[in-house]
PDB file of C-alpha atoms and ligand atoms in Angstrom:
ATOM      1  CA  UNK A   5      85.705 169.498  90.376  1.00 98.00           C
ATOM      2  CA  UNK A   6      84.629 166.570  92.528  1.00 98.00           C
ATOM      3  CA  UNK A   7      81.535 164.370  92.335  1.00 98.00           C
ATOM      4  CA  UNK A   8      80.823 163.227  95.859  1.00 98.00           C
ATOM      5  CA  UNK A   9      77.412 161.750  95.326  1.00 96.00           C
ATOM      6  CA  UNK A  10      75.059 161.280  92.364  1.00 96.00           C
ATOM      7  CA  UNK A  11      72.859 164.261  91.489  1.00 97.00           C
ATOM      8  CA  UNK A  12      74.790 166.615  93.791  1.00 97.00           C
ATOM      9  CA  UNK A  13      76.601 169.463  91.964  1.00 98.00           C
ATOM     10  CA  UNK A  14      80.317 168.948  91.490  1.00 98.00           C
ATOM     11  CA  UNK A  15      82.294 170.687  94.176  1.00 98.00           C
ATOM     12  CA  UNK A  16      85.437 172.741  93.524  1.00 98.00           C
ATOM     13  CA  UNK A  17      88.115 171.217  95.713  1.00 97.00           C
ATOM     14  CA  UNK A  18      91.843 171.513  96.239  1.00 97.00           C
ATOM     15  CA  UNK A  19      93.132 167.919  96.219  1.00 95.00           C
ATOM     16  CA  UNK A  20      96.678 166.681  96.793  1.00 96.00           C
ATOM     17  CA  UNK A  21      98.613 166.325  93.510  1.00 96.00           C
ATOM     18  CA  UNK A  22      97.992 162.834  92.100  1.00 96.00           C
ATOM     19  CA  UNK A  23     101.003 160.517  92.290  1.00 96.00           C
ATOM     20  CA  UNK A  24     101.772 158.512  89.151  1.00 97.00           C
ATOM     21  CA  UNK A  25     102.271 154.800  89.841  1.00 96.00           C
ATOM     22  CA  UNK A  26     104.461 152.445  87.819  1.00 96.00           C
ATOM     23  CA  UNK A  27     103.839 152.948  84.100  1.00 97.00           C
ATOM     24  CA  UNK A  28     101.718 156.030  84.691  1.00 98.00           C
ATOM     25  CA  UNK A  29     102.223 159.594  83.520  1.00 98.00           C
ATOM     26  CA  UNK A  30     101.622 162.756  85.508  1.00 98.00           C
ATOM     27  CA  UNK A  31      99.638 165.068  83.282  1.00 98.00           C
ATOM     28  CA  UNK A  32      98.784 168.737  83.240  1.00 98.00           C
ATOM     29  CA  UNK A  33      95.278 168.968  81.770  1.00 98.00           C
ATOM     30  CA  UNK A  34      94.998 171.436  78.891  1.00 98.00           C
ATOM     31  CA  UNK A  35      91.381 170.685  78.025  1.00 98.00           C
ATOM     32  CA  UNK A  36      88.751 168.076  78.833  1.00 98.00           C
ATOM     33  CA  UNK A  37      85.614 167.637  76.744  1.00 98.00           C
ATOM     34  CA  UNK A  38      82.301 166.880  78.408  1.00 98.00           C
ATOM     35  CA  UNK A  39      80.577 163.652  77.364  1.00 97.00           C
ATOM     36  CA  UNK A  40      76.978 162.502  77.697  1.00 95.00           C
ATOM     37  CA  UNK A  41      78.420 159.624  79.767  1.00 96.00           C
ATOM     38  CA  UNK A  42      79.527 162.175  82.376  1.00 97.00           C
ATOM     39  CA  UNK A  43      75.873 163.144  82.736  1.00 97.00           C
ATOM     40  CA  UNK A  44      74.826 159.504  83.102  1.00 96.00           C
ATOM     41  CA  UNK A  45      77.372 159.098  85.914  1.00 97.00           C
ATOM     42  CA  UNK A  46      76.326 162.388  87.489  1.00 97.00           C
ATOM     43  CA  UNK A  47      72.671 161.274  87.363  1.00 96.00           C
ATOM     44  CA  UNK A  48      73.429 157.864  88.903  1.00 96.00           C
ATOM     45  CA  UNK A  49      72.366 155.990  85.759  1.00 95.00           C
ATOM     46  CA  UNK A  50      75.819 154.420  85.650  1.00 95.00           C
ATOM     47  CA  UNK A  51      75.863 153.422  89.242  1.00 87.00           C
ATOM     48  CA  UNK A  52      79.260 152.004  90.097  1.00 93.00           C
ATOM     49  CA  UNK A  53      81.626 154.985  89.961  1.00 95.00           C
ATOM     50  CA  UNK A  54      84.428 155.322  92.459  1.00 96.00           C
ATOM     51  CA  UNK A  55      83.402 158.081  94.867  1.00 97.00           C
ATOM     52  CA  UNK A  56      84.480 160.742  95.377  1.00 97.00           C
ATOM     53  CA  UNK A  57      85.270 160.986  91.674  1.00 98.00           C
ATOM     54  CA  UNK A  58      86.798 163.426  89.230  1.00 98.00           C
ATOM     55  CA  UNK A  59      84.769 163.025  86.012  1.00 98.00           C
ATOM     56  CA  UNK A  60      86.113 163.491  82.498  1.00 98.00           C
ATOM     57  CA  UNK A  61      87.481 161.079  79.902  1.00 98.00           C
ATOM     58  CA  UNK A  62      88.333 163.221  76.886  1.00 98.00           C
ATOM     59  CA  UNK A  63      91.559 164.676  78.226  1.00 98.00           C
ATOM     60  CA  UNK A  64      94.175 166.559  76.277  1.00 98.00           C
ATOM     61  CA  UNK A  65      97.202 166.980  78.488  1.00 98.00           C
ATOM     62  CA  UNK A  66     100.848 167.829  78.549  1.00 98.00           C
ATOM     63  CA  UNK A  67     103.143 165.299  80.183  1.00 98.00           C
ATOM     64  CA  UNK A  68     104.667 167.072  83.188  1.00 98.00           C
ATOM     65  CA  UNK A  69     108.394 167.622  82.648  1.00 96.00           C
ATOM     66  CA  UNK A  70     108.255 166.598  78.979  1.00 96.00           C
ATOM     67  CA  UNK A  71     107.530 168.467  75.801  1.00 95.00           C
ATOM     68  CA  UNK A  72     104.670 166.291  74.505  1.00 97.00           C
ATOM     69  CA  UNK A  73     100.926 166.151  74.448  1.00 97.00           C
ATOM     70  CA  UNK A  74      98.796 163.046  74.925  1.00 98.00           C
ATOM     71  CA  UNK A  75      95.109 162.197  74.818  1.00 98.00           C
ATOM     72  CA  UNK A  76      93.458 160.173  77.562  1.00 98.00           C
ATOM     73  CA  UNK A  77      90.288 158.335  76.512  1.00 98.00           C
ATOM     74  CA  UNK A  78      87.569 156.404  78.371  1.00 98.00           C
ATOM     75  CA  UNK A  79      89.458 153.077  78.305  1.00 98.00           C
ATOM     76  CA  UNK A  80      91.890 153.554  81.191  1.00 98.00           C
ATOM     77  CA  UNK A  81      93.291 150.041  81.578  1.00 98.00           C
ATOM     78  CA  UNK A  82      92.607 146.365  80.886  1.00 98.00           C
ATOM     79  CA  UNK A  83      93.958 143.093  82.255  1.00 98.00           C
ATOM     80  CA  UNK A  84      95.314 142.107  78.829  1.00 97.00           C
ATOM     81  CA  UNK A  85      94.557 138.446  79.455  1.00 98.00           C
ATOM     82  CA  UNK A  86      90.823 137.767  79.506  1.00 98.00           C
ATOM     83  CA  UNK A  87      89.104 136.098  76.546  1.00 98.00           C
ATOM     84  CA  UNK A  88      88.048 139.483  75.169  1.00 98.00           C
ATOM     85  CA  UNK A  89      91.491 141.072  75.379  1.00 98.00           C
ATOM     86  CA  UNK A  90      93.009 138.050  73.674  1.00 98.00           C
ATOM     87  CA  UNK A  91      90.401 138.206  70.908  1.00 97.00           C
ATOM     88  CA  UNK A  92      91.183 141.867  70.126  1.00 96.00           C
ATOM     89  CA  UNK A  93      88.072 143.079  71.941  1.00 98.00           C
ATOM     90  CA  UNK A  94      89.763 144.908  74.795  1.00 98.00           C
ATOM     91  CA  UNK A  95      86.788 147.284  74.801  1.00 98.00           C
ATOM     92  CA  UNK A  96      84.851 144.411  76.411  1.00 98.00           C
ATOM     93  CA  UNK A  97      87.584 143.435  78.926  1.00 98.00           C
ATOM     94  CA  UNK A  98      86.115 141.840  82.054  1.00 96.00           C
ATOM     95  CA  UNK A  99      88.447 143.879  84.256  1.00 98.00           C
ATOM     96  CA  UNK A 100      88.609 147.146  82.314  1.00 98.00           C
ATOM     97  CA  UNK A 101      88.925 150.385  84.226  1.00 98.00           C
ATOM     98  CA  UNK A 102      87.495 153.545  82.800  1.00 98.00           C
ATOM     99  CA  UNK A 103      88.782 157.090  83.058  1.00 98.00           C
ATOM    100  CA  UNK A 104      86.519 159.421  84.983  1.00 98.00           C
ATOM    101  CA  UNK A 105      84.573 156.448  86.384  1.00 98.00           C
ATOM    102  CA  UNK A 106      86.886 153.860  87.984  1.00 98.00           C
ATOM    103  CA  UNK A 107      89.822 156.277  87.938  1.00 97.00           C
ATOM    104  CA  UNK A 108      89.893 160.020  88.413  1.00 98.00           C
ATOM    105  CA  UNK A 109      89.544 161.907  85.152  1.00 98.00           C
ATOM    106  CA  UNK A 110      90.149 165.292  83.632  1.00 98.00           C
ATOM    107  CA  UNK A 111      87.813 167.784  85.306  1.00 98.00           C
ATOM    108  CA  UNK A 112      90.987 168.885  87.069  1.00 98.00           C
ATOM    109  CA  UNK A 113      94.294 170.641  86.596  1.00 98.00           C
ATOM    110  CA  UNK A 114      96.358 167.482  87.061  1.00 98.00           C
ATOM    111  CA  UNK A 115      95.677 163.830  86.280  1.00 98.00           C
ATOM    112  CA  UNK A 116      97.504 160.530  86.015  1.00 98.00           C
ATOM    113  CA  UNK A 117      97.031 157.917  83.316  1.00 98.00           C
ATOM    114  CA  UNK A 118      98.500 154.561  82.320  1.00 98.00           C
ATOM    115  CA  UNK A 119     100.885 155.442  79.505  1.00 98.00           C
ATOM    116  CA  UNK A 120      99.920 152.331  77.500  1.00 98.00           C
ATOM    117  CA  UNK A 121      96.392 153.682  77.145  1.00 98.00           C
ATOM    118  CA  UNK A 122      97.291 157.249  76.232  1.00 98.00           C
ATOM    119  CA  UNK A 123      96.862 158.223  72.610  1.00 98.00           C
ATOM    120  CA  UNK A 124      99.058 160.311  70.371  1.00 97.00           C
ATOM    121  CA  UNK A 125      97.212 163.411  69.166  1.00 97.00           C
ATOM    122  CA  UNK A 126      97.358 164.942  65.707  1.00 97.00           C
ATOM    123  CA  UNK A 127      99.431 168.127  65.860  1.00 96.00           C
ATOM    124  CA  UNK A 128      96.913 170.017  63.694  1.00 96.00           C
ATOM    125  CA  UNK A 129      94.457 170.527  66.531  1.00 98.00           C
ATOM    126  CA  UNK A 130      94.509 172.986  69.410  1.00 98.00           C
ATOM    127  CA  UNK A 131      93.901 171.280  72.772  1.00 98.00           C
ATOM    128  CA  UNK A 132      90.237 172.273  73.050  1.00 98.00           C
ATOM    129  CA  UNK A 133      89.546 171.207  69.455  1.00 98.00           C
ATOM    130  CA  UNK A 134      91.221 167.825  69.944  1.00 98.00           C
ATOM    131  CA  UNK A 135      89.429 166.942  73.186  1.00 98.00           C
ATOM    132  CA  UNK A 136      86.060 165.934  71.639  1.00 98.00           C
ATOM    133  CA  UNK A 137      87.832 163.571  69.259  1.00 98.00           C
ATOM    134  CA  UNK A 138      88.700 161.370  72.241  1.00 98.00           C
ATOM    135  CA  UNK A 139      85.236 159.983  72.948  1.00 97.00           C
ATOM    136  CA  UNK A 140      82.633 161.686  70.803  1.00 97.00           C
ATOM    137  CA  UNK A 141      84.897 161.050  67.834  1.00 97.00           C
ATOM    138  CA  UNK A 142      86.284 157.645  68.806  1.00 96.00           C
ATOM    139  CA  UNK A 143      83.057 155.968  69.866  1.00 95.00           C
ATOM    140  CA  UNK A 144      81.280 157.540  66.918  1.00 97.00           C
ATOM    141  CA  UNK A 145      83.966 156.101  64.644  1.00 97.00           C
ATOM    142  CA  UNK A 146      83.523 152.632  66.113  1.00 97.00           C
ATOM    143  CA  UNK A 147      79.759 152.950  65.611  1.00 98.00           C
ATOM    144  CA  UNK A 148      80.289 154.104  62.022  1.00 98.00           C
ATOM    145  CA  UNK A 149      82.384 151.036  61.252  1.00 97.00           C
ATOM    146  CA  UNK A 150      79.515 148.834  62.414  1.00 96.00           C
ATOM    147  CA  UNK A 151      77.332 150.579  59.842  1.00 96.00           C
ATOM    148  CA  UNK A 152      79.436 148.729  57.239  1.00 95.00           C
ATOM    149  CA  UNK A 153      79.224 150.110  53.733  1.00 96.00           C
ATOM    150  CA  UNK A 154      75.862 151.827  54.297  1.00 98.00           C
ATOM    151  CA  UNK A 155      75.483 154.688  51.873  1.00 98.00           C
ATOM    152  CA  UNK A 156      72.319 156.362  53.190  1.00 98.00           C
ATOM    153  CA  UNK A 157      73.140 156.803  56.862  1.00 98.00           C
ATOM    154  CA  UNK A 158      70.767 158.125  59.531  1.00 98.00           C
ATOM    155  CA  UNK A 159      72.177 159.864  62.624  1.00 98.00           C
ATOM    156  CA  UNK A 160      69.707 160.166  65.499  1.00 98.00           C
ATOM    157  CA  UNK A 161      70.750 162.900  67.925  1.00 96.00           C
ATOM    158  CA  UNK A 162      73.000 165.553  66.427  1.00 96.00           C
ATOM    159  CA  UNK A 163      75.325 166.427  69.284  1.00 94.00           C
ATOM    160  CA  UNK A 164      78.999 166.027  69.967  1.00 96.00           C
ATOM    161  CA  UNK A 165      79.462 162.626  68.296  1.00 97.00           C
ATOM    162  CA  UNK A 166      77.193 163.131  65.293  1.00 97.00           C
ATOM    163  CA  UNK A 167      78.720 166.475  64.374  1.00 97.00           C
ATOM    164  CA  UNK A 168      82.103 164.750  64.046  1.00 98.00           C
ATOM    165  CA  UNK A 169      80.892 161.530  62.462  1.00 98.00           C
ATOM    166  CA  UNK A 170      78.783 163.323  59.848  1.00 98.00           C
ATOM    167  CA  UNK A 171      82.026 164.799  58.509  1.00 98.00           C
ATOM    168  CA  UNK A 172      83.756 161.412  58.447  1.00 98.00           C
ATOM    169  CA  UNK A 173      80.737 159.814  56.747  1.00 98.00           C
ATOM    170  CA  UNK A 174      80.694 162.503  54.049  1.00 98.00           C
ATOM    171  CA  UNK A 175      84.446 162.025  53.560  1.00 98.00           C
ATOM    172  CA  UNK A 176      83.763 158.324  52.958  1.00 97.00           C
ATOM    173  CA  UNK A 177      81.189 159.193  50.318  1.00 98.00           C
ATOM    174  CA  UNK A 178      78.112 158.370  52.403  1.00 98.00           C
ATOM    175  CA  UNK A 179      74.921 160.411  52.425  1.00 98.00           C
ATOM    176  CA  UNK A 180      73.868 161.715  55.831  1.00 98.00           C
ATOM    177  CA  UNK A 181      70.311 162.066  57.142  1.00 98.00           C
ATOM    178  CA  UNK A 182      70.249 163.850  60.511  1.00 98.00           C
ATOM    179  CA  UNK A 183      67.511 163.614  63.116  1.00 98.00           C
ATOM    180  CA  UNK A 184      67.291 166.107  65.976  1.00 97.00           C
ATOM    181  CA  UNK A 185      64.806 166.789  68.739  1.00 94.00           C
ATOM    182  CA  UNK A 186      61.538 167.769  67.021  1.00 95.00           C
ATOM    183  CA  UNK A 187      61.486 171.509  66.357  1.00 95.00           C
ATOM    184  CA  UNK A 188      65.239 172.013  66.790  1.00 95.00           C
ATOM    185  CA  UNK A 189      65.624 174.136  63.656  1.00 96.00           C
ATOM    186  CA  UNK A 190      69.039 175.372  64.733  1.00 95.00           C
ATOM    187  CA  UNK A 191      70.310 171.818  65.217  1.00 95.00           C
ATOM    188  CA  UNK A 192      68.966 170.849  61.803  1.00 97.00           C
ATOM    189  CA  UNK A 193      70.659 173.832  60.167  1.00 97.00           C
ATOM    190  CA  UNK A 194      73.885 172.884  61.956  1.00 97.00           C
ATOM    191  CA  UNK A 195      73.604 169.327  60.564  1.00 98.00           C
ATOM    192  CA  UNK A 196      73.065 170.644  57.037  1.00 98.00           C
ATOM    193  CA  UNK A 197      76.079 172.945  57.409  1.00 97.00           C
ATOM    194  CA  UNK A 198      78.184 169.827  58.105  1.00 97.00           C
ATOM    195  CA  UNK A 199      77.028 168.057  54.983  1.00 96.00           C
ATOM    196  CA  UNK A 200      73.746 166.343  55.913  1.00 98.00           C
ATOM    197  CA  UNK A 201      71.633 166.222  52.778  1.00 98.00           C
ATOM    198  CA  UNK A 202      68.470 166.067  54.851  1.00 98.00           C
ATOM    199  CA  UNK A 203      67.762 167.076  58.461  1.00 98.00           C
ATOM    200  CA  UNK A 204      64.521 166.827  60.373  1.00 98.00           C
ATOM    201  CA  UNK A 205      62.937 165.944  63.677  1.00 98.00           C
ATOM    202  CA  UNK A 206      63.122 162.389  65.033  1.00 96.00           C
ATOM    203  CA  UNK A 207      59.331 162.298  64.656  1.00 95.00           C
ATOM    204  CA  UNK A 208      59.698 162.697  60.887  1.00 96.00           C
ATOM    205  CA  UNK A 209      60.293 159.959  58.336  1.00 96.00           C
ATOM    206  CA  UNK A 210      63.379 160.393  56.156  1.00 98.00           C
ATOM    207  CA  UNK A 211      62.696 161.065  52.467  1.00 98.00           C
ATOM    208  CA  UNK A 212      64.001 157.625  51.528  1.00 98.00           C
ATOM    209  CA  UNK A 213      64.875 154.282  53.095  1.00 98.00           C
ATOM    210  CA  UNK A 214      68.120 154.283  55.083  1.00 98.00           C
ATOM    211  CA  UNK A 215      70.852 151.668  54.735  1.00 98.00           C
ATOM    212  CA  UNK A 216      71.829 152.012  58.405  1.00 98.00           C
ATOM    213  CA  UNK A 217      71.280 154.266  61.378  1.00 98.00           C
ATOM    214  CA  UNK A 218      73.332 155.250  64.398  1.00 98.00           C
ATOM    215  CA  UNK A 219      71.481 156.351  67.524  1.00 98.00           C
ATOM    216  CA  UNK A 220      73.488 158.787  69.636  1.00 97.00           C
ATOM    217  CA  UNK A 221      70.594 160.121  71.729  1.00 96.00           C
ATOM    218  CA  UNK A 222      69.997 158.150  74.965  1.00 95.00           C
ATOM    219  CA  UNK A 223      66.374 157.550  74.016  1.00 97.00           C
ATOM    220  CA  UNK A 224      65.167 153.946  73.737  1.00 98.00           C
ATOM    221  CA  UNK A 225      62.039 154.987  71.832  1.00 98.00           C
ATOM    222  CA  UNK A 226      64.301 155.796  68.890  1.00 98.00           C
ATOM    223  CA  UNK A 227      65.149 152.108  68.371  1.00 98.00           C
ATOM    224  CA  UNK A 228      61.815 151.081  66.793  1.00 98.00           C
ATOM    225  CA  UNK A 229      61.679 154.426  64.965  1.00 98.00           C
ATOM    226  CA  UNK A 230      65.103 153.806  63.437  1.00 98.00           C
ATOM    227  CA  UNK A 231      64.272 150.168  62.631  1.00 98.00           C
ATOM    228  CA  UNK A 232      61.244 151.410  60.771  1.00 98.00           C
ATOM    229  CA  UNK A 233      63.469 153.735  58.732  1.00 98.00           C
ATOM    230  CA  UNK A 234      66.133 151.197  57.636  1.00 98.00           C
ATOM    231  CA  UNK A 235      65.893 148.797  54.727  1.00 98.00           C
ATOM    232  CA  UNK A 236      66.009 145.001  54.901  1.00 98.00           C
ATOM    233  CA  UNK A 237      69.314 143.806  56.423  1.00 98.00           C
ATOM    234  CA  UNK A 238      69.913 147.364  57.594  1.00 98.00           C
ATOM    235  CA  UNK A 239      71.645 147.889  60.904  1.00 98.00           C
ATOM    236  CA  UNK A 240      70.649 150.123  63.813  1.00 98.00           C
ATOM    237  CA  UNK A 241      73.678 150.895  65.971  1.00 98.00           C
ATOM    238  CA  UNK A 242      73.137 152.223  69.488  1.00 98.00           C
ATOM    239  CA  UNK A 243      76.252 154.232  70.296  1.00 97.00           C
ATOM    240  CA  UNK A 244      75.499 155.400  73.829  1.00 93.00           C
ATOM    241  CA  UNK A 245      76.484 153.764  77.102  1.00 95.00           C
ATOM    242  CA  UNK A 246      73.007 154.214  78.539  1.00 95.00           C
ATOM    243  CA  UNK A 247      69.547 154.473  77.068  1.00 96.00           C
ATOM    244  CA  UNK A 248      66.053 154.741  78.448  1.00 97.00           C
ATOM    245  CA  UNK A 249      64.054 151.509  78.096  1.00 98.00           C
ATOM    246  CA  UNK A 250      63.286 150.414  74.570  1.00 98.00           C
ATOM    247  CA  UNK A 251      59.520 150.133  74.127  1.00 98.00           C
ATOM    248  CA  UNK A 252      58.130 146.845  72.804  1.00 98.00           C
ATOM    249  CA  UNK A 253      57.583 146.806  69.079  1.00 98.00           C
ATOM    250  CA  UNK A 254      56.156 144.435  66.456  1.00 98.00           C
ATOM    251  CA  UNK A 255      58.555 141.756  65.241  1.00 98.00           C
ATOM    252  CA  UNK A 256      57.836 142.971  61.743  1.00 98.00           C
ATOM    253  CA  UNK A 257      60.185 145.934  62.385  1.00 98.00           C
ATOM    254  CA  UNK A 258      63.095 143.546  62.990  1.00 98.00           C
ATOM    255  CA  UNK A 259      62.045 141.053  60.312  1.00 98.00           C
ATOM    256  CA  UNK A 260      63.945 141.146  57.038  1.00 98.00           C
ATOM    257  CA  UNK A 261      67.245 140.485  58.821  1.00 98.00           C
ATOM    258  CA  UNK A 262      67.446 143.932  60.283  1.00 98.00           C
ATOM    259  CA  UNK A 263      69.960 144.157  63.123  1.00 98.00           C
ATOM    260  CA  UNK A 264      70.078 146.122  66.371  1.00 98.00           C
ATOM    261  CA  UNK A 265      73.404 146.313  68.175  1.00 98.00           C
ATOM    262  CA  UNK A 266      75.176 148.327  70.823  1.00 98.00           C
ATOM    263  CA  UNK A 267      78.671 149.768  70.764  1.00 97.00           C
ATOM    264  CA  UNK A 268      80.661 149.500  73.975  1.00 97.00           C
ATOM    265  CA  UNK A 269      83.738 151.563  74.785  1.00 96.00           C
ATOM    266  CA  UNK A 270      86.748 151.620  72.474  1.00 96.00           C
ATOM    267  CA  UNK A 271      89.932 149.787  71.717  1.00 97.00           C
ATOM    268  CA  UNK A 272      93.297 151.496  71.432  1.00 97.00           C
ATOM    269  CA  UNK A 273      93.262 150.498  67.777  1.00 97.00           C
ATOM    270  CA  UNK A 274      90.045 152.500  67.256  1.00 97.00           C
ATOM    271  CA  UNK A 275      91.885 155.435  68.791  1.00 97.00           C
ATOM    272  CA  UNK A 276      94.952 155.131  66.601  1.00 97.00           C
ATOM    273  CA  UNK A 277      92.898 154.688  63.417  1.00 98.00           C
ATOM    274  CA  UNK A 278      90.513 157.530  64.101  1.00 98.00           C
ATOM    275  CA  UNK A 279      93.134 160.022  65.256  1.00 98.00           C
ATOM    276  CA  UNK A 280      95.102 159.331  62.071  1.00 98.00           C
ATOM    277  CA  UNK A 281      91.975 159.788  59.948  1.00 98.00           C
ATOM    278  CA  UNK A 282      90.605 162.955  61.590  1.00 98.00           C
ATOM    279  CA  UNK A 283      93.164 165.423  60.163  1.00 98.00           C
ATOM    280  CA  UNK A 284      92.787 163.851  56.699  1.00 98.00           C
ATOM    281  CA  UNK A 285      89.032 164.477  56.531  1.00 98.00           C
ATOM    282  CA  UNK A 286      89.724 167.049  57.982  1.00 98.00           C
ATOM    283  CA  UNK A 287      87.312 166.858  60.903  1.00 98.00           C
ATOM    284  CA  UNK A 288      86.585 170.270  62.384  1.00 97.00           C
ATOM    285  CA  UNK A 289      85.197 170.191  65.892  1.00 98.00           C
ATOM    286  CA  UNK A 290      82.792 172.898  66.964  1.00 97.00           C
ATOM    287  CA  UNK A 291      83.420 173.591  70.648  1.00 98.00           C
ATOM    288  CA  UNK A 292      82.017 175.770  73.391  1.00 98.00           C
ATOM    289  CA  UNK A 293      84.613 176.275  76.084  1.00 98.00           C
ATOM    290  CA  UNK A 294      83.875 176.640  79.784  1.00 98.00           C
ATOM    291  CA  UNK A 295      86.183 177.378  82.667  1.00 98.00           C
ATOM    292  CA  UNK A 296      86.859 174.277  84.767  1.00 98.00           C
ATOM    293  CA  UNK A 297      84.994 175.805  87.708  1.00 98.00           C
ATOM    294  CA  UNK A 298      81.920 176.120  85.467  1.00 98.00           C
ATOM    295  CA  UNK A 299      81.692 172.349  84.934  1.00 98.00           C
ATOM    296  CA  UNK A 300      78.209 172.184  86.491  1.00 98.00           C
ATOM    297  CA  UNK A 301      76.991 174.786  84.031  1.00 98.00           C
ATOM    298  CA  UNK A 302      78.508 172.856  81.114  1.00 98.00           C
ATOM    299  CA  UNK A 303      76.731 169.669  82.236  1.00 98.00           C
ATOM    300  CA  UNK A 304      73.388 171.461  82.539  1.00 97.00           C
ATOM    301  CA  UNK A 305      73.728 173.025  79.110  1.00 97.00           C
ATOM    302  CA  UNK A 306      74.512 169.617  77.635  1.00 96.00           C
ATOM    303  CA  UNK A 307      71.438 168.185  79.347  1.00 95.00           C
ATOM    304  CA  UNK A 308      69.170 170.852  77.936  1.00 93.00           C
ATOM    305  CA  UNK A 309      70.539 170.482  74.405  1.00 90.00           C
ATOM    306  CA  UNK A 310      72.021 173.988  74.313  1.00 91.00           C
ATOM    307  CA  UNK A 311      75.526 172.948  73.271  1.00 95.00           C
ATOM    308  CA  UNK A 312      76.295 173.215  69.571  1.00 94.00           C
ATOM    309  CA  UNK A 313      78.959 170.591  68.939  1.00 95.00           C
ATOM    310  CA  UNK A 314      80.953 169.815  72.082  1.00 97.00           C
ATOM    311  CA  UNK A 315      81.404 171.431  75.485  1.00 98.00           C
ATOM    312  CA  UNK A 316      85.023 171.605  76.621  1.00 98.00           C
ATOM    313  CA  UNK A 317      86.419 172.511  80.034  1.00 98.00           C
ATOM    314  CA  UNK A 318      89.642 174.473  80.145  1.00 98.00           C
ATOM    315  CA  UNK A 319      91.456 174.712  83.489  1.00 96.00           C
TER     316      UNK A 319
HETATM  317 ZN1   ZN B  27      90.685 141.763  79.499  1.00 88.33          ZN
HETATM  318 ZN1   ZN B  28      82.380 159.552  76.481  1.00 88.33          ZN
END
């Protein structure tokens, strides 16, 4: 399914089989989860994709000619030598290439990936259940680590990432407060079913002060709302790659050593740590599967908030 131009529906196309270069694997895609980032690329909000482009960066695949499965995440390659790579922050590499953005991704039957950036998958998960772990899970895990030892944790936007991270947070003994679109009773019930002790609309105040909050929804207006909900020295972590503009707000909301930070991409270490942790929790992913040729439908359902958990394409 090919993106030829922003905002134009993906087109089913028969492309030549991709040729793996040195150090790359040829992969048969078993499942590819749909990420909010795919929508941002589709909408032209992330505006430097290679075009035409095959989207998709939560790929579970079988290595062609071998009896093993790998996961392909958003971080597709780095230069390994810039100041960030050397400092253990390869997620910020100046020359990073991203799967389904700079390189063709997994909305396809075949893909290639740099073997050094492929991740080993826990055997406990079927392909379509494992796929959402690869970005929704990984980036959510990185965001959760930035929340430090926060006990009362707010999650703004209860989609693919939050439904996974709520389970990890509960496993770590945290208390989860989930915020959905106002009036989304089903989403709030879903959050409670995954261990949230309170769930409400993002226009509601939580019943008590939060120690930290993670914002998964791409809505800048949630930043001052979340700041207003966290205690002194509390952290507000923005986990998305894109957000609408943050409205101006009184300094008082930031005062008291409150912190706002973003989370960018992932490191391979995040991947290894999280994929080892997931089966111990055990994280259960809730997925809605779509046929590969229904990728446009999956994207639209994600946009309108109809997906419970994660949407996954299966070729
Ligand atoms: Zn680098
Ligand atoms: Zn993603």
